[in-house]
Structure formats: C-alpha cells, structure tokens
XYZ file of C-alpha atoms in Angstrom:
185
model
C 30.115 3.309 -16.712
C 29.402 7.043 -16.493
C 26.419 6.644 -18.824
C 25.071 3.838 -16.622
C 25.354 5.998 -13.489
C 23.626 8.871 -15.308
C 20.863 6.454 -16.312
C 20.456 5.300 -12.692
C 20.275 8.916 -11.536
C 17.570 9.725 -14.104
C 15.577 6.666 -13.009
C 15.982 7.786 -9.365
C 14.647 11.254 -10.228
C 11.742 9.617 -12.037
C 10.977 7.362 -9.048
C 10.882 10.345 -6.717
C 8.762 12.386 -9.127
C 6.252 9.581 -9.597
C 6.021 8.993 -5.854
C 5.444 12.712 -5.211
C 2.791 12.929 -7.940
C 1.057 9.822 -6.552
C 1.063 11.220 -3.018
C -0.207 14.599 -4.285
C -3.084 12.816 -5.988
C -3.848 10.799 -2.848
C -3.884 14.001 -0.799
C -6.332 15.606 -3.292
C -3.734 18.194 -4.298
C -3.166 19.295 -7.848
C -0.456 17.150 -9.362
C 2.081 19.568 -10.791
C 4.782 18.222 -13.070
C 7.277 20.855 -11.933
C 6.724 20.138 -8.246
C 6.954 16.394 -8.854
C 10.209 16.741 -10.805
C 11.654 19.040 -8.119
C 10.770 16.447 -5.478
C 12.322 13.768 -7.667
C 15.525 15.760 -7.970
C 15.547 16.536 -4.231
C 15.177 12.859 -3.311
C 17.185 11.348 -6.183
C 20.472 10.851 -4.331
C 18.921 9.085 -1.313
C 16.822 6.956 -3.682
C 19.919 6.139 -5.739
C 21.996 5.344 -2.644
C 19.357 3.133 -1.068
C 18.695 1.486 -4.461
C 22.360 0.514 -4.677
C 22.331 -0.893 -1.126
C 19.071 -2.781 -1.694
C 20.343 -4.080 -5.038
C 23.631 -5.351 -3.624
C 22.020 -7.008 -0.584
C 19.225 -8.521 -2.704
C 21.751 -9.830 -5.215
C 23.945 -11.291 -2.477
C 20.915 -12.921 -0.837
C 19.822 -14.294 -4.210
C 23.257 -15.855 -4.726
C 22.861 -17.638 -1.401
C 19.457 -18.936 -2.436
C 16.652 -17.408 -4.460
C 14.234 -17.319 -1.521
C 16.334 -15.007 0.720
C 16.780 -12.627 -2.210
C 13.042 -12.476 -2.779
C 12.450 -11.996 0.949
C 14.857 -9.038 1.064
C 13.181 -7.571 -2.010
C 9.773 -7.849 -0.330
C 11.145 -6.306 2.850
C 12.511 -3.221 1.100
C 10.077 -2.796 -1.818
C 8.578 0.477 -0.524
C 11.742 2.395 0.420
C 11.401 5.027 -2.349
C 7.846 5.915 -1.264
C 9.114 6.268 2.309
C 11.982 8.529 1.224
C 9.563 10.858 -0.555
C 6.660 10.798 1.933
C 8.577 10.711 5.210
C 11.827 12.328 4.015
C 13.569 9.377 5.626
C 16.782 9.037 3.608
C 18.734 5.916 4.507
C 16.452 5.217 7.472
C 13.866 4.231 4.834
C 15.485 0.782 4.867
C 14.487 0.194 8.489
C 11.088 1.833 8.044
C 10.359 -0.364 5.027
C 11.341 -3.444 7.035
C 9.034 -2.298 9.838
C 6.020 -1.665 7.598
C 6.393 -4.870 5.582
C 6.787 -7.076 8.668
C 4.081 -9.712 8.410
C 3.412 -8.801 4.762
C 6.694 -9.657 3.080
C 5.450 -12.564 1.004
C 2.539 -10.528 -0.400
C 5.136 -7.837 -1.186
C 7.247 -10.475 -2.952
C 4.168 -11.420 -4.984
C 3.625 -7.762 -5.874
C 7.282 -7.375 -6.867
C 7.167 -10.523 -9.008
C 4.005 -9.306 -10.726
C 5.705 -5.983 -11.403
C 8.765 -7.752 -12.815
C 6.606 -9.916 -15.097
C 4.850 -6.824 -16.443
C 8.228 -5.100 -16.872
C 9.541 -8.102 -18.814
C 6.471 -7.869 -21.043
C 7.126 -4.174 -21.597
C 10.770 -4.978 -22.396
C 9.731 -7.607 -24.914
C 7.331 -5.225 -26.639
C 9.842 -2.365 -26.735
C 12.525 -4.798 -27.937
C 10.622 -5.668 -31.123
C 11.909 -2.616 -33.056
C 15.474 -3.712 -32.274
C 14.862 -6.895 -34.241
C 13.634 -4.905 -37.225
C 16.355 -2.227 -37.397
C 19.762 -2.567 -38.986
C 22.540 -2.349 -36.410
C 24.611 -0.152 -38.699
C 21.959 2.543 -39.074
C 22.520 5.549 -36.810
C 18.865 6.554 -37.153
C 17.735 3.012 -36.388
C 19.963 2.825 -33.337
C 18.596 6.164 -32.113
C 14.993 5.028 -32.630
C 15.636 1.757 -30.803
C 17.308 3.662 -27.947
C 14.386 6.071 -27.598
C 11.824 3.247 -27.651
C 13.844 1.312 -25.075
C 14.097 4.409 -22.872
C 10.321 4.950 -23.074
C 9.765 1.340 -22.026
C 12.179 1.721 -19.108
C 10.473 4.936 -18.026
C 7.040 3.305 -18.180
C 8.324 0.386 -16.101
C 9.826 2.821 -13.575
C 6.571 4.761 -13.341
C 4.679 1.529 -12.791
C 7.144 0.497 -10.076
C 6.901 3.901 -8.376
C 3.106 3.885 -8.299
C 3.113 0.268 -7.098
C 5.437 1.203 -4.233
C 3.245 4.153 -3.226
C 0.092 2.031 -3.281
C 1.775 -0.647 -1.156
C 3.117 1.987 1.261
C -0.305 3.603 1.667
C -2.009 0.259 2.228
C 0.591 -0.924 4.746
C 0.425 2.337 6.718
C -3.378 2.016 6.766
C -3.182 -1.535 8.055
C -0.465 -0.883 10.631
C -1.130 2.731 11.661
C -4.734 3.395 10.594
C -6.189 6.409 8.801
C -4.975 8.038 5.642
C -6.174 7.842 2.073
C -7.540 4.659 0.596
C -5.690 2.774 -2.099
C -8.687 3.206 -4.397
C -8.086 6.962 -4.283
C -4.945 6.449 -6.340
C -7.158 5.486 -9.280
C -9.759 8.257 -8.919
C-alpha cells in the first residue's frame, strides 16, 4: 500500500512538472527541467488529493452507470492544469466544471482517446513481461523499469492533453492567450 501511494505521488509530481513545462513553452519561456520538477513537487499534494477525489467520484458514478462516470471524467479532466496554472488547489474541481460546461462530451472523447493510447502503450510495454522468466530478479527489474517508462509516458501524454484542453477552453470561454498550435512549435 505504501509503495502504491509513493507511486501516486511520483505520478502527481510528474503531472505538475509536465503541466508547468507545457505552460512555459506556451508562454515562450525556456522550459527548464529543474523549474518544472520544482513546480511538480510544489503542486503534487493538491494534484494527488484532487486525483483521489476525482477518482472516487468517477468510480462511484461509473458504478451507477457508465455514462455518468464518463460525464464526471469529462467535467474534471483539466483539474491538474488548473492547479498548476491558476494555483487553484481544491477549487480546481469547480473551475474545471466551469470551463468544461458545454464541452463535456468532447472532453469525454478526448479522455477516451487518451485511454485508448495509454492501453496501447501498456500493451507494448507489457510484451517484455511475457518474455521474461518470473523467477529472474534481473528480468523482474527490467520488466518493472519498462512498465514504469510506459506509465511515465502515458502520464506525460495525459498532462500535455490536459494543458492543451485547458488552453483551448480558456480561449473559447475567456478569449486571448496562446494558441493550441503553439504547444507543438
């Protein structure tokens, strides 16, 4: 259980770091790894806390019916970007709901696309597990490292996706700001 919580904390730091690096790039600032990691560490506990809340509510809504769970996911998809950009903490839940209002089903589509890509990444990184003996310490270590790299890549993809969605929604609803295409420049 402690290892799982440590894993969630590392993923939360990574989400914050990726969001900060994405925003730095959008703002035409030099993307510094140290600054991004510091931002990730600074925002990791709010990201972790909100992730747990969003996860529990999404799971509960999914148990009721799949559609409410997807709707909740679409409503809160951009909370990590809001925590980093607006330093919103737990109020990121309400801000995400506000920004996604009228765009929740497109957000659900974006989340489902992300999950499909993440499943593909998981399948690719799972191949070595099929080829390594379970009794080999070296094999187990290699499989663990490859799995961790896949998880990190999926987290980075999710973080960038959230930032892009946040930027686009703030443009649509509030005007101004960087363009989504700037993320890829």
